[in-house]
CSV table of C-alpha atoms in Angstrom, one decimal:
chain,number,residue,atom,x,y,z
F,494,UNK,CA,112.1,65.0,138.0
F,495,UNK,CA,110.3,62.3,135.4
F,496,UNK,CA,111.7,59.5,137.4
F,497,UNK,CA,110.6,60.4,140.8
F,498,UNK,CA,108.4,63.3,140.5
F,499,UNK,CA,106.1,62.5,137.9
F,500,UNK,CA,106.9,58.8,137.0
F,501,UNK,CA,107.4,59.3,133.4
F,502,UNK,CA,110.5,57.7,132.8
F,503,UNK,CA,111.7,54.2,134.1
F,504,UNK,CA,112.7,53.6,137.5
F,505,UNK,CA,110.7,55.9,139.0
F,506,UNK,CA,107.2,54.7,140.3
F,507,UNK,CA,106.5,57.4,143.1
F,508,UNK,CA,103.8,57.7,145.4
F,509,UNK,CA,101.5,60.4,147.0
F,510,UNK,CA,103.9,61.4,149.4
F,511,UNK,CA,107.2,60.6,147.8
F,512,UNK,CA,105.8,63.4,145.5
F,513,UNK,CA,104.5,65.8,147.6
F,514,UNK,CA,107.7,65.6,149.6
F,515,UNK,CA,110.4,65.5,147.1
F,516,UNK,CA,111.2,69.4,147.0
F,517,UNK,CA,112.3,68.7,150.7
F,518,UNK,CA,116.5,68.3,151.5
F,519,UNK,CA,115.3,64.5,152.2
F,520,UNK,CA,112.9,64.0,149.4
F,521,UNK,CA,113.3,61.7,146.8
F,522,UNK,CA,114.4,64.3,144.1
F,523,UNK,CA,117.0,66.3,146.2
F,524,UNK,CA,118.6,63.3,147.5
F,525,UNK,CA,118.7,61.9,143.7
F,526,UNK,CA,120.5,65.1,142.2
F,527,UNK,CA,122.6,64.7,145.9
F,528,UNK,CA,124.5,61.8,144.6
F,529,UNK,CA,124.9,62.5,140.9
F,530,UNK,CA,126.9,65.3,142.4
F,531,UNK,CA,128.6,63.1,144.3
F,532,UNK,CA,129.1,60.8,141.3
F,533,UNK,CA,130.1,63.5,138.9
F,534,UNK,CA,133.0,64.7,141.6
F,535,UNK,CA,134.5,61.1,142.0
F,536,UNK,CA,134.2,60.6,138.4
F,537,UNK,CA,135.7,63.9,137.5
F,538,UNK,CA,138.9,63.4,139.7
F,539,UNK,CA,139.4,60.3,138.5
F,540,UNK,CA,139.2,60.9,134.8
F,541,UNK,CA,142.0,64.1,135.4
F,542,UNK,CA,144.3,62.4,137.6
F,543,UNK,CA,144.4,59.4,134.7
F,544,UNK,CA,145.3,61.8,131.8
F,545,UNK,CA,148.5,60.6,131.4
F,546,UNK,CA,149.3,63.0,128.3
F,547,UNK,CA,149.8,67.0,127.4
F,548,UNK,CA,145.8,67.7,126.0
F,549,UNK,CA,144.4,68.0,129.6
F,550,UNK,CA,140.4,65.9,129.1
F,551,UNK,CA,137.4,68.3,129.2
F,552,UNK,CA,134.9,67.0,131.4
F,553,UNK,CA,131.1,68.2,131.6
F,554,UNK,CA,127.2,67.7,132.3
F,555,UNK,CA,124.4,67.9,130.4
F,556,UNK,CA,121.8,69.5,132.3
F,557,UNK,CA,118.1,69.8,131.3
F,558,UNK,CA,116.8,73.1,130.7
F,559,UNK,CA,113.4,74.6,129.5
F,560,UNK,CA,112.1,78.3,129.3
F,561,UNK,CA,109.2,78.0,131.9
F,562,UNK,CA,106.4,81.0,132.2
F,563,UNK,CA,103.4,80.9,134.2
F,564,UNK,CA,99.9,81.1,131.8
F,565,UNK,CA,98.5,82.9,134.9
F,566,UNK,CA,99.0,85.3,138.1
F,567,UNK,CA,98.4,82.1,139.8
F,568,UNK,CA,100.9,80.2,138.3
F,569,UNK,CA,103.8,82.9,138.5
F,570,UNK,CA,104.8,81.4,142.6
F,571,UNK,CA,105.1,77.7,141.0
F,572,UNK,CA,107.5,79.0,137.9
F,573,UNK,CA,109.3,80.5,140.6
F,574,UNK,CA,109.6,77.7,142.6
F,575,UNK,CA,110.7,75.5,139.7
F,576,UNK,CA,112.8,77.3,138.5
F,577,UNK,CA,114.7,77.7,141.9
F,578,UNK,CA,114.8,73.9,141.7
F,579,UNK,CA,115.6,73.0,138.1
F,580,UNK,CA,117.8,75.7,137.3
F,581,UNK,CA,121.1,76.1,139.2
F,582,UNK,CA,121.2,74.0,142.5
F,583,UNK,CA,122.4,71.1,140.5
F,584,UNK,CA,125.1,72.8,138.6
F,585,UNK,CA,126.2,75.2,141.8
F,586,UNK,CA,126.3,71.7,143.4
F,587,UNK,CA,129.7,70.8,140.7
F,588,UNK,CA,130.4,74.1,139.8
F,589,UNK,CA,134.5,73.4,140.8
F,590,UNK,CA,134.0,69.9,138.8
F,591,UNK,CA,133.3,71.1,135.8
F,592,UNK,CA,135.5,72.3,132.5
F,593,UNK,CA,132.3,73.0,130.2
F,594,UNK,CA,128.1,73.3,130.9
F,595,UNK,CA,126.2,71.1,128.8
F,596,UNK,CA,122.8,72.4,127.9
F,597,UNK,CA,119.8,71.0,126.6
F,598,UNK,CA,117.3,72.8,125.3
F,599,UNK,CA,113.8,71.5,123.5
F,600,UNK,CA,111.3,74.4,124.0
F,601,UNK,CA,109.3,76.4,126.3
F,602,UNK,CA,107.0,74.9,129.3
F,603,UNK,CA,103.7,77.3,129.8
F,604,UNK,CA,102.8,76.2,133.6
F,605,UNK,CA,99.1,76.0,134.5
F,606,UNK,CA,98.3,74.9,137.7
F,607,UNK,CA,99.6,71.5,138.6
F,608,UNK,CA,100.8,71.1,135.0
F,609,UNK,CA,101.8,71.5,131.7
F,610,UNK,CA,99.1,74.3,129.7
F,611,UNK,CA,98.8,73.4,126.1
F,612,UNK,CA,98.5,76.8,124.6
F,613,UNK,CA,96.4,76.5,121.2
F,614,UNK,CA,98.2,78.6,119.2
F,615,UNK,CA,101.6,77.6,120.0
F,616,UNK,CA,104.0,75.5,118.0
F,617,UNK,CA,105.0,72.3,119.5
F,618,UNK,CA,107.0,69.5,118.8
F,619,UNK,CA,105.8,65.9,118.7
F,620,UNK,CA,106.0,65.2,122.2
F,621,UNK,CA,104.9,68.4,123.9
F,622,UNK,CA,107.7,71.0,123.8
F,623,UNK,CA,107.1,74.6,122.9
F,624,UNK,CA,109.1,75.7,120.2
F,625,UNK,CA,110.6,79.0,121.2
F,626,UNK,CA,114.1,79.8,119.5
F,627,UNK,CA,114.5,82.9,122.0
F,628,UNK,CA,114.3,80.6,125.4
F,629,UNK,CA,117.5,79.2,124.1
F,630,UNK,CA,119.2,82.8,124.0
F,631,UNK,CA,117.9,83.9,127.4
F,632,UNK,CA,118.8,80.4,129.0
F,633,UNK,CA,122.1,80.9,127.9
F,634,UNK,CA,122.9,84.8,129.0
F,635,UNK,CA,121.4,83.7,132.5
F,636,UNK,CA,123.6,81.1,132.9
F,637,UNK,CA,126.8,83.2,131.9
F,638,UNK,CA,125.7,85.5,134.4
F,639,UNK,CA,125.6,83.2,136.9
F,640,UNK,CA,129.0,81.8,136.2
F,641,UNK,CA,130.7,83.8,134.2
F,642,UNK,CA,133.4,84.7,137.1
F,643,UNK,CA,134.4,81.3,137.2
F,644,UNK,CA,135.1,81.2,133.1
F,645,UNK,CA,133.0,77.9,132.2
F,646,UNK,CA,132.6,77.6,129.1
F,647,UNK,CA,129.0,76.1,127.4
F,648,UNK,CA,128.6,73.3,124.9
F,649,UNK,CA,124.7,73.1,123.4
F,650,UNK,CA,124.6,69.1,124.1
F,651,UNK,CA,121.1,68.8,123.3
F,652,UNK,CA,118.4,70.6,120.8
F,653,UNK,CA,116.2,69.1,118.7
F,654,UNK,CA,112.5,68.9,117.3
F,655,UNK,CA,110.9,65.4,117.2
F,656,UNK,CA,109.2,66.0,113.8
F,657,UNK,CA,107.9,63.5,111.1
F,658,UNK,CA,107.3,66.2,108.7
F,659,UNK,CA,110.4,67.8,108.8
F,660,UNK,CA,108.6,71.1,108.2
F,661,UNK,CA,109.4,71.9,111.4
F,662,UNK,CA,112.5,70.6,111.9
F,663,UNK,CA,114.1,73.0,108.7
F,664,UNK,CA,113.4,76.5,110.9
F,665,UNK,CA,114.0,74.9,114.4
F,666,UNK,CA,117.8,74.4,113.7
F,667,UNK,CA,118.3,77.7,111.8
F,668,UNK,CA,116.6,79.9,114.6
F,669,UNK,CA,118.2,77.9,117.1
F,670,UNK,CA,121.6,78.5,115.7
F,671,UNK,CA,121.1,82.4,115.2
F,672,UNK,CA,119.9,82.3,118.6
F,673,UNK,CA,123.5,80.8,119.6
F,674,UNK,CA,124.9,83.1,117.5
F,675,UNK,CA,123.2,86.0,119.5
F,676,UNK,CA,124.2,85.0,122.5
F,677,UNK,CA,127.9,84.1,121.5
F,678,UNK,CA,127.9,88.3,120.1
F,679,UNK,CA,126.9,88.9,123.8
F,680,UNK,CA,129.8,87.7,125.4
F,681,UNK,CA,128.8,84.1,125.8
F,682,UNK,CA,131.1,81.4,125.5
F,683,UNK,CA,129.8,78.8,123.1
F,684,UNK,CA,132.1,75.7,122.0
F,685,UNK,CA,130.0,73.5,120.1
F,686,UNK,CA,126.6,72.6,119.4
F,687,UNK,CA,125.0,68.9,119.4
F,688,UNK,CA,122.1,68.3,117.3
F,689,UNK,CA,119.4,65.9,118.9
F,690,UNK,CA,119.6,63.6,116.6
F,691,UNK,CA,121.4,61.9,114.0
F,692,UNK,CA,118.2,59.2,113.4
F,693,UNK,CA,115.1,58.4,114.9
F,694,UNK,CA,115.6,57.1,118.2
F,695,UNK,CA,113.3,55.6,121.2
F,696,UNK,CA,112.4,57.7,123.9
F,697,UNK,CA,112.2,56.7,126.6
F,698,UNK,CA,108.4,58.1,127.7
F,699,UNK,CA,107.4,57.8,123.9
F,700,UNK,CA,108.8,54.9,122.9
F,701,UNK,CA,109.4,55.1,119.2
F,702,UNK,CA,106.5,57.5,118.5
F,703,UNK,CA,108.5,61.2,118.0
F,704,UNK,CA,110.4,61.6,115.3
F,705,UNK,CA,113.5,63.4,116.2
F,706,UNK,CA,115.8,62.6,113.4
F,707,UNK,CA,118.1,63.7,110.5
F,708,UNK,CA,117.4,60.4,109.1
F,709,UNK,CA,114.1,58.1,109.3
F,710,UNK,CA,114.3,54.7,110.3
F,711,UNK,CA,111.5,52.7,108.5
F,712,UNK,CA,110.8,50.1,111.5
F,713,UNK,CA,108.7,47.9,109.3
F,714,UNK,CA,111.4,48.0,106.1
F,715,UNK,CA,114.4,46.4,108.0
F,716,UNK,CA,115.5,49.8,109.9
F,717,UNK,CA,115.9,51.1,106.2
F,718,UNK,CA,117.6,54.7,106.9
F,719,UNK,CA,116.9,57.9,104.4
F,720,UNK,CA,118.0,61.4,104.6
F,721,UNK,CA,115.2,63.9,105.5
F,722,UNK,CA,115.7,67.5,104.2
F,723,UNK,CA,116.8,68.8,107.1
F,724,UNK,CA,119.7,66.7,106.9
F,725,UNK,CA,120.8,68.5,103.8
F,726,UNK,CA,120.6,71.6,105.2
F,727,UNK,CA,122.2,70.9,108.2
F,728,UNK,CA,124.9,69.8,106.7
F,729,UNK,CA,124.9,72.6,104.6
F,730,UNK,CA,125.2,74.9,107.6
F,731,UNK,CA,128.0,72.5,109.0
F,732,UNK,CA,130.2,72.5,106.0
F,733,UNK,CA,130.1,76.3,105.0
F,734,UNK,CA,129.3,77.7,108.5
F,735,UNK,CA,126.6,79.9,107.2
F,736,UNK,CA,122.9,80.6,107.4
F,737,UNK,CA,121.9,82.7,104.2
F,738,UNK,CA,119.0,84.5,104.0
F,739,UNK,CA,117.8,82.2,101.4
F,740,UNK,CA,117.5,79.5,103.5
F,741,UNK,CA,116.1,81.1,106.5
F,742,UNK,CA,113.4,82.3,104.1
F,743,UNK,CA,112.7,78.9,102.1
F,744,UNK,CA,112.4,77.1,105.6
F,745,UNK,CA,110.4,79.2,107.2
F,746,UNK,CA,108.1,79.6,104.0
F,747,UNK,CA,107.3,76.2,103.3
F,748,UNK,CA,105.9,75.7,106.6
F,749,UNK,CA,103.8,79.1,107.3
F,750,UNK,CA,102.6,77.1,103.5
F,751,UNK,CA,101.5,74.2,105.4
F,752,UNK,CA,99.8,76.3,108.0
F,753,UNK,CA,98.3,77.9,105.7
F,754,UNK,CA,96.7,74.8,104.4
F,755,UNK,CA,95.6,73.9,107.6
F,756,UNK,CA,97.7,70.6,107.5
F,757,UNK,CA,98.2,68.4,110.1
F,758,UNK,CA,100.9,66.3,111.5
F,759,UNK,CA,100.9,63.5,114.3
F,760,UNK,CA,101.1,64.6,118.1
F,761,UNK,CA,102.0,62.3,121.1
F,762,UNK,CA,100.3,64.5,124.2
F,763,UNK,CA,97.0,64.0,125.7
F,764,UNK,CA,95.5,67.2,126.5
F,765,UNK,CA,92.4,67.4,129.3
F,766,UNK,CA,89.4,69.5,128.8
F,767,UNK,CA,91.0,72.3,130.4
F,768,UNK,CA,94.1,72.8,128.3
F,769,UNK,CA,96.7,70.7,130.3
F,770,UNK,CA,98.9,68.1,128.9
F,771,UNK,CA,100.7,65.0,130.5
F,772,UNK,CA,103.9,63.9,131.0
F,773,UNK,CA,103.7,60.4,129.7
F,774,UNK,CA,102.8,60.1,125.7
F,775,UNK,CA,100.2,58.7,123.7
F,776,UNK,CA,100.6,55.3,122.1
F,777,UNK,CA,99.1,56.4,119.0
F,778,UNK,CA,99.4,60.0,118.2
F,779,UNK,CA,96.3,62.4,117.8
F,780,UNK,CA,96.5,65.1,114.7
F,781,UNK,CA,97.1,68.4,115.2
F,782,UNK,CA,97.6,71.7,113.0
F,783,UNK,CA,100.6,73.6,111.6
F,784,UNK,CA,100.0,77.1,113.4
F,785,UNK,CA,100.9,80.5,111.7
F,786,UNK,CA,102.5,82.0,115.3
F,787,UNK,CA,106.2,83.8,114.1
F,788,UNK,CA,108.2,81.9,116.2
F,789,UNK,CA,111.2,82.6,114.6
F,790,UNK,CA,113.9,83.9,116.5
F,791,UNK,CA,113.7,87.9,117.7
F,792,UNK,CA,109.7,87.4,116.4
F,793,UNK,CA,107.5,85.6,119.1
F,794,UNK,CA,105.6,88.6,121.0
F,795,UNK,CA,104.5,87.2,124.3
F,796,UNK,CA,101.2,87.3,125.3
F,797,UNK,CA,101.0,87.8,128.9
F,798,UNK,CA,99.4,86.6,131.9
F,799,UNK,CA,96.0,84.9,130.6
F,800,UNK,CA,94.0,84.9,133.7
F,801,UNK,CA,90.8,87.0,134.1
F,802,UNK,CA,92.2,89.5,135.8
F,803,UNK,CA,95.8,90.1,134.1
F,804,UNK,CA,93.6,90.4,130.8
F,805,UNK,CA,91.5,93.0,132.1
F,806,UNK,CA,94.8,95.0,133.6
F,807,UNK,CA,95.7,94.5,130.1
F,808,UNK,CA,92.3,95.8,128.5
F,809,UNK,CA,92.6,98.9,130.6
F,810,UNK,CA,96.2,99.6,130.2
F,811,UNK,CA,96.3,99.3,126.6
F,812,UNK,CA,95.6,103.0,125.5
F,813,UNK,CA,99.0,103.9,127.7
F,814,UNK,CA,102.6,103.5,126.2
F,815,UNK,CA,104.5,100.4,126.6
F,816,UNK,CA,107.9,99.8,126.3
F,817,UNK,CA,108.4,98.7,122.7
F,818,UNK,CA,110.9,95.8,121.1
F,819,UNK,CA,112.9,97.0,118.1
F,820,UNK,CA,114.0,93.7,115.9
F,821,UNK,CA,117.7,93.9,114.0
F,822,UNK,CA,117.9,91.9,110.9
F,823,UNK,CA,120.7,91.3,108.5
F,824,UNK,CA,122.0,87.9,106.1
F,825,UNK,CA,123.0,86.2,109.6
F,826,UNK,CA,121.2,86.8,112.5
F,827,UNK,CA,118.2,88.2,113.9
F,828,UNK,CA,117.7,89.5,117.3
F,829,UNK,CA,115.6,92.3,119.6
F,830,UNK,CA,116.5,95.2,121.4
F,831,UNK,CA,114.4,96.8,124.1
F,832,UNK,CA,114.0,100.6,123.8
C-alpha cells in the first residue's frame, strides 16, 4: 500500500492511473499481495519438508494492521472499502500456510476524505499513528473470529511508539499489554509479544527522525547507546510478568503532568489547512503538544461522526438514553463492558 499506492516507501514510484487502478484484481497492489502469497506458500513448504528433527518449525506473517474509523458520514464507504482490502484478503490468501498470525499494531487511522485526518486532540506518535490501546484488543477478537475454526494461533510481532520523550512510550506498552491480556481472557490465543524496538532504528519514510526505541542511539556521539526509562520498565514487566497498579499510575501520571504543562515534543507529519496529514514525513520535525485525552485502555470515549450533520443527529438525540460503557478495573487489567 506505501510502495505502490501512495509512494511512501522505496520501490514504489506510482502514477495517476497505477493508483487509481490498484484496488482492481490487475492493479498494481493486488497483483503485489498475489505473489507474496505465492512466495509465502513455496517458502512455507520448503521450510517444513527440511525440518529434519522432532520440534516441527513454526512458520508465520506479519501483517499490517491499523484500527481505521471514518471522521465523517462521508468517509464511512472508504473505511469500508479499506478495510475489505487491508484486512483479511491477504491472510485468507495463506490461511492453510500458516502455523501463527503475526500482527502489527501502531495506532488508530481517522479517514477524511482522500486521507489521513489529524484529529487535534488525539495522541499520536512521532510519525503519525493514533495511539489507541483498545484498537489492539478489537483487532485481535476480529481476527479470532475470523479464524478461529482453523486454530491459528497470534504472535503481537509489531507495537511500538516512536517517542523521543519516552513519556509516551511508559503508558503505550502497559495499555498495550492489558489490552493483550483482555483479549487472551476472551478466548484469544496469544503466544508472544514483540516490542517495536530494541533501539532507534531508520524508517524507511522517516529516515532516522522517529524515535522508536528502548535505547537512544546518539548519531552525532559515535552511535553511543543509553537505556531510556521505558526500558526499565519493560524489563520489569518481562522479568516478573506483572503490571502493578503502581506502575500503570506513575506512567500515566507523569505524562497527563507534561500535558498539563503544555509541553511539547517533536512531530514528523505535515498537516494541510484542513486537518489531513501525509504519508511521507517531514525532514525536520514540527512541535506539537502532550494532550490530556484518557487514552488508556477501557478509557478513550469515541467521539462520533464529526460531520455537520452527524453532529446535529447528535445535538438532537442527546436528551434520549444511550447505551452506556461500564469500565472493570482491578491491579491487572482494565477493560469495558457494554450494558
Amino acid at each position: 500500500m506505501l510502495t505502490y499506492c501512495a509512494g511512501a516507501w522505496p520501490g514504489g514510484d506510482p502514477n495517476a492511473i497505477e493508483v487509481a487502478t490498484s484496488a482492481l484484481p490487475t492493479g498494481v497492489y493486488n497483483q503485489a499481495l498475489h505473489w507474496m502469497a505465492v512466495a509465502h506458500a513455496e517458502a512455507y513448504d520448503y521450510v517444513h519438508s527440511e525440518s529434519k528433527n522432532a520440534m516441527m518449525p513454526i512458520v508465520g506473517v506479519s501483517h499490517h494492521v491499523s484500527f481505521t474509523r471514518p471522521y465523517g458520514l462521508f468517509d464511512v464507504a472508504a473505511v469500508t472499502i479499506a478495510n475489505s482490502m487491508t484486512l483479511f484478503p491477504f491472510i485468507d490468501s495463506i490461511c492453510d500456510k500458516l502455523d501463527f498470525i503475526g500482527i502489527n499494531y501502531y495506532g488508530q487511522e481517522v479517514i477524511s476524505g482522500p486521507g489521513l485526518k489529524h484529529v487535534e486532540n488525539d495522541e499520536y506518535s512521532e510519525s503519525g499513528r493514533g495511539v489507541y490501546p483498545d484498537g489492539l484488543f478489537r483487532i485481535l477478537l476480529k481476527f479470532n473470529e475470523r479464524y478461529k475454526s482453523l486454530n491459528i494461533p497470534f504472535i503481537i510481532t509489531e507495537n511500538g511508539v516512536s517517542d523521543e520523550t519516552d513519556l509516551i512510550r511508559k503508558p503505550y506498552i502497559l495499555e498495550h499489554l492489558l489490552a493483550i491480556y483482555a483479549a487472551i481472557l476472551m478466548g484469544v490465543r496469544v503466544l508472544g509479544y514483540l516490542f517495536w524496538t530494541t533501539s532507534d532504528n531508520w524508517e524507511w519514510a522517516d529516515g532516522y527522525g522517529p524515535k522508536f526505541g528502548l535505547v537512544s542511539v546518539d548519531r552525532a556521539n559515535n552511535l553511543a547507546r543509553k537505556p531510556r526509562p521505558s526500558y526499565y520498565l519493560f524489563t520489569k514487566v518481562v522479568t516478573t510478568g506483572k503490571i502493578t497498579r503502581q506502575d500503570r499510575t506513575s506512567a500515566w501520571r507523569e505524562l497527563q503532568e507534561a500535558a498539563i504543562q503544555k509541553k511539547t515534543r517533536p512531530f514528523y507529519r505535515e498537516v494541510d489547512k484542513h486537518g489531513r496529514m501525509y504519508a511521507g514525513g517531514l525532514d525536520r520535525p514540527i512541535e506539537r503538544a502532550f494532550v490530556l485525552r484518557d487514552w488508556r485502555f477501557g478509557h478513550y470515549e469515541m467521539e462520533g461522526l464529526q460531520d455537520p450533520l452527524s453532529r446535529f443527529v447528535r445535538c438532537v438525540m442527546r436528551p434520549f438514553p444511550c447505551k452506556k460503557i461500564h469500565y472493570i478495573e482491578d491491579d491487572a487489567i482494565s477493560y469495558s463492558i457494554s450494558s
